[in-house]
Coordinates of C-alpha atoms and ligand atoms in Angstrom, one line a residue:
M29 CA 140.6 48.5 37.8
A30 CA 143.7 47.6 39.8
A31 CA 147.2 48.7 39.1
C32 CA 149.5 45.7 39.6
L33 CA 153.1 45.0 39.2
I34 CA 154.5 41.7 38.0
A35 CA 158.1 40.3 37.8
L36 CA 159.2 38.1 34.9
G37 CA 162.1 35.8 34.7
S38 CA 163.5 33.2 32.4
N39 CA 166.8 31.1 32.4
L40 CA 166.0 28.4 29.9
G41 CA 165.5 28.4 26.1
D42 CA 165.3 31.6 24.1
R43 CA 164.9 33.7 27.3
T44 CA 164.1 37.2 26.0
A45 CA 161.7 35.8 23.3
T46 CA 159.9 34.0 26.1
L47 CA 159.6 37.2 28.1
D48 CA 158.3 39.0 25.0
A49 CA 155.8 36.3 24.4
A50 CA 154.5 36.5 28.0
I51 CA 153.9 40.3 27.6
A52 CA 152.2 39.6 24.3
A53 CA 150.0 37.0 25.9
L54 CA 149.0 39.4 28.7
S55 CA 148.2 42.2 26.3
A56 CA 146.0 39.8 24.3
T57 CA 143.9 38.9 27.4
A58 CA 140.5 40.5 28.0
G59 CA 140.5 42.8 31.1
V60 CA 144.3 43.1 31.1
Q61 CA 146.3 46.1 29.8
V62 CA 150.1 46.3 29.9
V63 CA 150.8 49.9 30.8
R64 CA 154.7 49.8 30.9
C65 CA 157.4 47.2 30.6
S66 CA 161.0 47.4 31.8
A67 CA 164.0 46.4 29.8
W68 CA 165.1 42.8 30.2
Q69 CA 168.2 42.6 32.3
L70 CA 170.7 39.8 32.7
T71 CA 171.2 38.7 36.4
L72 CA 173.0 36.0 38.2
P73 CA 170.8 33.3 39.8
V74 CA 170.1 33.8 43.6
G75 CA 169.1 31.1 46.0
G76 CA 169.4 28.2 43.5
R77 CA 172.2 25.7 43.0
R78 CA 175.4 26.9 41.4
A79 CA 176.1 26.5 37.7
Q80 CA 172.5 27.5 36.9
P81 CA 172.2 29.4 33.6
E82 CA 171.8 33.2 34.0
F83 CA 168.4 34.7 34.2
F84 CA 166.8 37.5 32.2
N85 CA 164.6 39.5 34.5
G86 CA 162.1 42.3 34.1
A87 CA 158.9 43.9 35.4
A88 CA 155.6 45.0 33.9
L89 CA 153.0 47.4 35.2
I90 CA 149.5 46.2 34.4
E91 CA 146.0 47.5 34.7
T92 CA 143.4 44.8 35.2
S93 CA 139.7 44.4 36.0
R94 CA 140.4 40.8 37.1
G95 CA 140.6 40.0 40.8
A96 CA 143.9 39.1 42.4
A97 CA 143.3 35.3 42.5
D98 CA 142.0 35.3 38.9
F99 CA 144.9 37.4 37.7
H100 CA 147.4 35.1 39.5
A101 CA 145.7 32.1 37.8
L102 CA 146.2 33.8 34.5
L103 CA 149.9 34.2 35.2
Q104 CA 150.2 30.5 36.0
Q105 CA 148.4 29.6 32.8
I106 CA 150.8 31.7 30.7
E107 CA 153.7 30.1 32.4
V108 CA 152.4 26.6 31.4
Q109 CA 151.5 27.8 27.9
L110 CA 155.0 29.0 27.3
G111 CA 156.6 25.8 28.3
R112 CA 157.3 25.8 32.0
Q113 CA 157.7 22.2 33.0
R114 CA 159.4 21.7 36.3
H115 CA 158.1 23.2 39.4
E116 CA 161.2 23.0 41.5
R117 CA 161.5 26.0 43.7
W118 CA 164.5 28.2 42.7
G119 CA 165.1 25.7 39.9
D120 CA 165.7 26.5 36.2
R121 CA 162.6 27.8 34.5
T122 CA 161.5 28.7 31.0
L123 CA 159.2 31.4 32.5
D124 CA 158.5 32.6 36.0
L125 CA 155.7 35.1 36.5
D126 CA 155.3 36.5 40.0
L127 CA 152.6 38.9 41.2
L128 CA 154.5 41.5 43.2
L129 CA 151.8 44.1 44.0
Y130 CA 148.1 44.2 43.4
G131 CA 147.1 47.8 44.1
D132 CA 147.6 48.1 47.9
A133 CA 146.1 44.7 48.6
V134 CA 147.7 42.5 51.3
I135 CA 146.8 38.9 50.6
D136 CA 147.9 35.8 52.5
S137 CA 146.1 32.7 51.1
P138 CA 147.7 29.2 50.6
A139 CA 148.2 29.9 46.9
L140 CA 149.0 33.6 46.9
T141 CA 150.9 36.0 49.0
V142 CA 150.9 39.6 48.0
P143 CA 153.0 41.7 48.2
H144 CA 155.4 39.0 47.0
P145 CA 157.3 38.0 50.2
R146 CA 160.8 38.4 48.7
M147 CA 160.4 41.5 46.6
S148 CA 161.7 44.0 49.1
F149 CA 165.3 42.9 49.2
R150 CA 166.0 41.5 45.7
H151 CA 168.0 43.7 43.3
F152 CA 166.8 41.8 40.3
V153 CA 163.2 42.5 41.2
L154 CA 163.5 46.1 42.4
E155 CA 165.7 47.4 39.6
P156 CA 163.3 46.7 36.7
A157 CA 160.4 47.6 39.0
V158 CA 161.8 51.0 39.7
Q159 CA 162.4 51.6 36.0
I160 CA 158.6 51.5 35.5
A161 CA 156.9 52.2 38.8
A162 CA 159.3 54.0 41.2
P163 CA 156.6 55.8 43.2
M164 CA 154.5 52.7 43.9
V165 CA 154.3 51.9 47.6
H166 CA 154.8 48.6 49.3
P167 CA 151.6 48.4 51.3
E168 CA 153.1 46.5 54.3
I169 CA 156.4 48.3 54.6
G170 CA 155.1 51.7 53.6
W171 CA 158.1 52.6 51.5
T172 CA 158.2 53.4 47.7
L173 CA 159.9 50.9 45.4
E174 CA 162.5 53.6 44.8
R175 CA 163.3 53.9 48.5
L176 CA 163.6 50.1 48.8
L177 CA 166.1 49.9 45.9
E178 CA 168.2 52.8 47.4
H179 CA 168.1 51.0 50.7
L180 CA 169.8 48.0 49.2
D181 CA 172.9 50.2 48.7
G182 CA 172.5 52.7 51.5
G183 CA 171.0 50.7 54.5
A184 CA 173.0 49.6 57.5
D185 CA 174.9 46.4 56.8
C186 CA 173.3 44.3 59.5
V187 CA 170.5 41.9 60.1
A188 CA 167.9 42.3 62.8
L189 CA 166.7 38.9 63.9
V190 CA 163.4 39.3 65.8
A191 CA 162.2 36.1 67.5
P192 CA 160.3 35.5 70.7
S193 CA 162.5 32.5 71.6
A194 CA 166.0 33.2 72.8
T195 CA 167.0 29.7 71.8
A196 CA 165.8 30.2 68.2
R197 CA 167.7 33.5 68.1
R198 CA 170.9 31.9 69.4
E199 CA 170.7 29.0 67.0
L200 CA 170.1 31.1 64.0
A201 CA 172.8 33.6 64.9
A202 CA 175.3 30.7 65.2
A203 CA 174.3 29.4 61.8
L204 CA 174.7 32.8 60.2
R205 CA 178.1 33.4 61.9
E206 CA 179.3 30.0 60.7
R207 CA 177.9 30.3 57.2
F208 CA 178.4 34.0 56.3
G209 CA 180.9 35.3 58.9
L210 CA 178.4 37.7 60.5
T211 CA 179.3 38.9 63.9
E212 CA 177.0 39.6 66.8
G213 CA 176.6 43.1 68.4
A214 CA 173.9 45.7 68.6
P215 CA 174.3 48.8 66.5
S216 CA 173.6 52.2 68.0
I217 CA 170.8 52.7 65.4
A218 CA 168.4 50.3 67.0
D219 CA 164.9 51.7 67.5
E220 CA 163.4 49.9 70.6
R221 CA 159.9 50.1 69.2
L222 CA 160.7 48.4 66.0
W223 CA 163.4 46.0 67.3
P224 CA 162.7 45.3 71.0
T225 CA 165.8 44.5 72.9
S226 CA 164.1 41.6 74.6
S227 CA 163.4 39.7 71.3
T228 CA 166.1 41.0 68.9
A229 CA 169.5 39.7 68.0
W230 CA 171.8 41.8 65.8
L231 CA 174.2 40.5 63.3
T232 CA 176.7 42.7 61.5
V233 CA 178.2 42.1 58.1
P234 CA 182.0 42.2 58.0
D235 CA 183.4 45.5 56.5
G236 CA 179.9 46.9 56.2
Q237 CA 178.5 50.5 56.7
M238 CA 176.3 51.6 59.6
S239 CA 175.3 55.0 58.3
S240 CA 171.5 54.3 58.0
E241 CA 168.8 54.1 60.7
H242 CA 167.5 50.9 59.3
P243 CA 169.1 47.5 58.8
K244 CA 169.1 46.2 55.2
L245 CA 167.2 43.1 56.4
T246 CA 164.9 42.3 59.3
I247 CA 164.0 38.6 59.8
L248 CA 160.8 38.0 61.8
L249 CA 161.0 34.5 63.0
D250 CA 157.9 32.9 64.5
S251 CA 156.5 36.3 65.2
P252 CA 153.1 36.0 63.6
T253 CA 151.6 39.1 65.2
A254 CA 154.5 41.4 64.4
S255 CA 153.9 43.7 61.5
E256 CA 156.4 44.8 58.9
A257 CA 155.4 48.5 59.1
G258 CA 158.3 50.8 59.5
R259 CA 161.0 48.2 59.7
G260 CA 162.1 48.3 56.0
P261 CA 162.9 45.1 54.1
T262 CA 161.6 42.2 56.1
L263 CA 161.6 38.4 55.7
Q264 CA 158.8 36.8 57.6
I265 CA 159.3 33.2 58.6
P266 CA 156.1 31.7 60.1
P267 CA 156.3 28.9 62.7
T268 CA 155.2 26.3 60.1
K269 CA 158.1 26.8 57.8
G270 CA 160.3 24.1 59.5
D271 CA 163.4 22.9 57.6
N272 CA 162.8 25.3 54.7
A273 CA 163.4 28.3 57.0
D274 CA 167.2 28.1 57.0
R275 CA 167.3 27.9 53.2
E276 CA 164.9 30.8 52.9
I277 CA 167.0 32.9 55.3
F278 CA 170.3 32.0 53.6
A279 CA 168.9 32.9 50.2
A280 CA 167.7 36.3 51.5
I281 CA 171.1 37.2 52.9
A282 CA 172.8 36.1 49.7
A283 CA 170.3 38.3 47.8
V284 CA 171.0 41.4 50.0
W285 CA 174.8 40.9 50.2
P286 CA 175.9 39.0 47.0
R287 CA 179.5 39.1 48.1
L288 CA 178.5 36.9 51.1
G289 CA 176.4 34.7 48.9
S290 CA 179.2 33.1 47.0
R291 CA 180.8 32.3 50.3
G292 CA 177.6 30.6 51.5
D293 CA 177.0 28.9 48.2
Q294 CA 180.0 26.7 48.7
R295 CA 178.1 24.9 51.4
L296 CA 174.7 25.0 49.8
Q297 CA 175.0 21.9 47.7
Ligands
ADP330 P1 159.3 31.0 43.0 O1 158.6 32.1 42.1 O2 159.3 31.5 44.4 O3 160.6 30.6 42.5 P2 157.3 29.2 41.9 O4 157.1 30.1 40.8 O5 157.6 27.8 41.7 O6 158.4 29.7 42.9 O7 156.0 29.4 42.8 C1 155.8 28.6 43.9 C2 154.4 28.9 44.4 O8 154.3 30.2 44.9 C3 153.2 28.7 43.5 O9 152.5 27.6 43.8 C4 152.3 29.9 43.7 O10 151.0 29.6 43.9 C5 152.9 30.5 45.0 N1 152.8 32.0 45.1 C6 152.4 32.6 46.3 N2 152.4 33.9 46.1 C7 152.8 34.2 44.9 C8 152.9 35.4 44.1 N3 152.7 36.6 44.7 N4 153.3 35.3 42.8 C9 153.5 34.1 42.3 N5 153.4 32.9 42.9 C10 153.0 33.0 44.2
MG331 MG1 157.0 32.2 40.7

């Protein structure tokens, strides 16, 4: 049996009824037991276009005898059963079921990435997750869910941008300065082992706090061999990501600092 954590979201139709129906469908499946379920909470959309309907989000802790790929296939099947039609990324959806954690497994296959690559810096994922599974550990970062959520409030308001190429660092830093008003400058907190000076650019959020040892977000750009261990919330952008990389990075920054997000959104259309 594996203990796994899923995130549920809906922003179309009778949203809470759909989330309830997803839990009922999981409970009715052989080899799946819903151990605990969070409250459904209303959240503003992140990363999508403006004027999207608000989401209801939640999390559930599951015990299952199914393997990770099989369990993920089940989640997709329930999404379809409950009326999910479009598959536009960050688009409106009747039901979105994401596999956040599958025990302490680390999986990177074309169809499935576990832990879910964006879970460590999203309020709307961590808040319900902490309600039901605060002590669960993110196997790559090595922090509990509770610590990850606290870090969203208490971490240093800066971004560590780790990339082997100085050009890539410079270009992305310029884009983030332009879009979000971030300013360049290394904070005194930098741990050389985690954020090597030779490959790290630091960007500071205006009017932010620097009281923590860890930045709220590290972006690993084209650094396939770098591990996330010890760095805290990390967004990994592989070399193959291409044009989608900027959008992914902008959405992550808007998720960590919602007050900057509205500013970025004006140019997201
Ligand atoms: P998102 O949830 O990021 O808004 P979708 O629900 O449309 O986007 O899923 C996009 C793809 O993400 C799917 O094809 C699915 O196979 C893949 N995927 C990779 N890892 C996971 C995961 N941990 N949980 C759910 N889907 C995942
Ligand atoms: Mg999904």
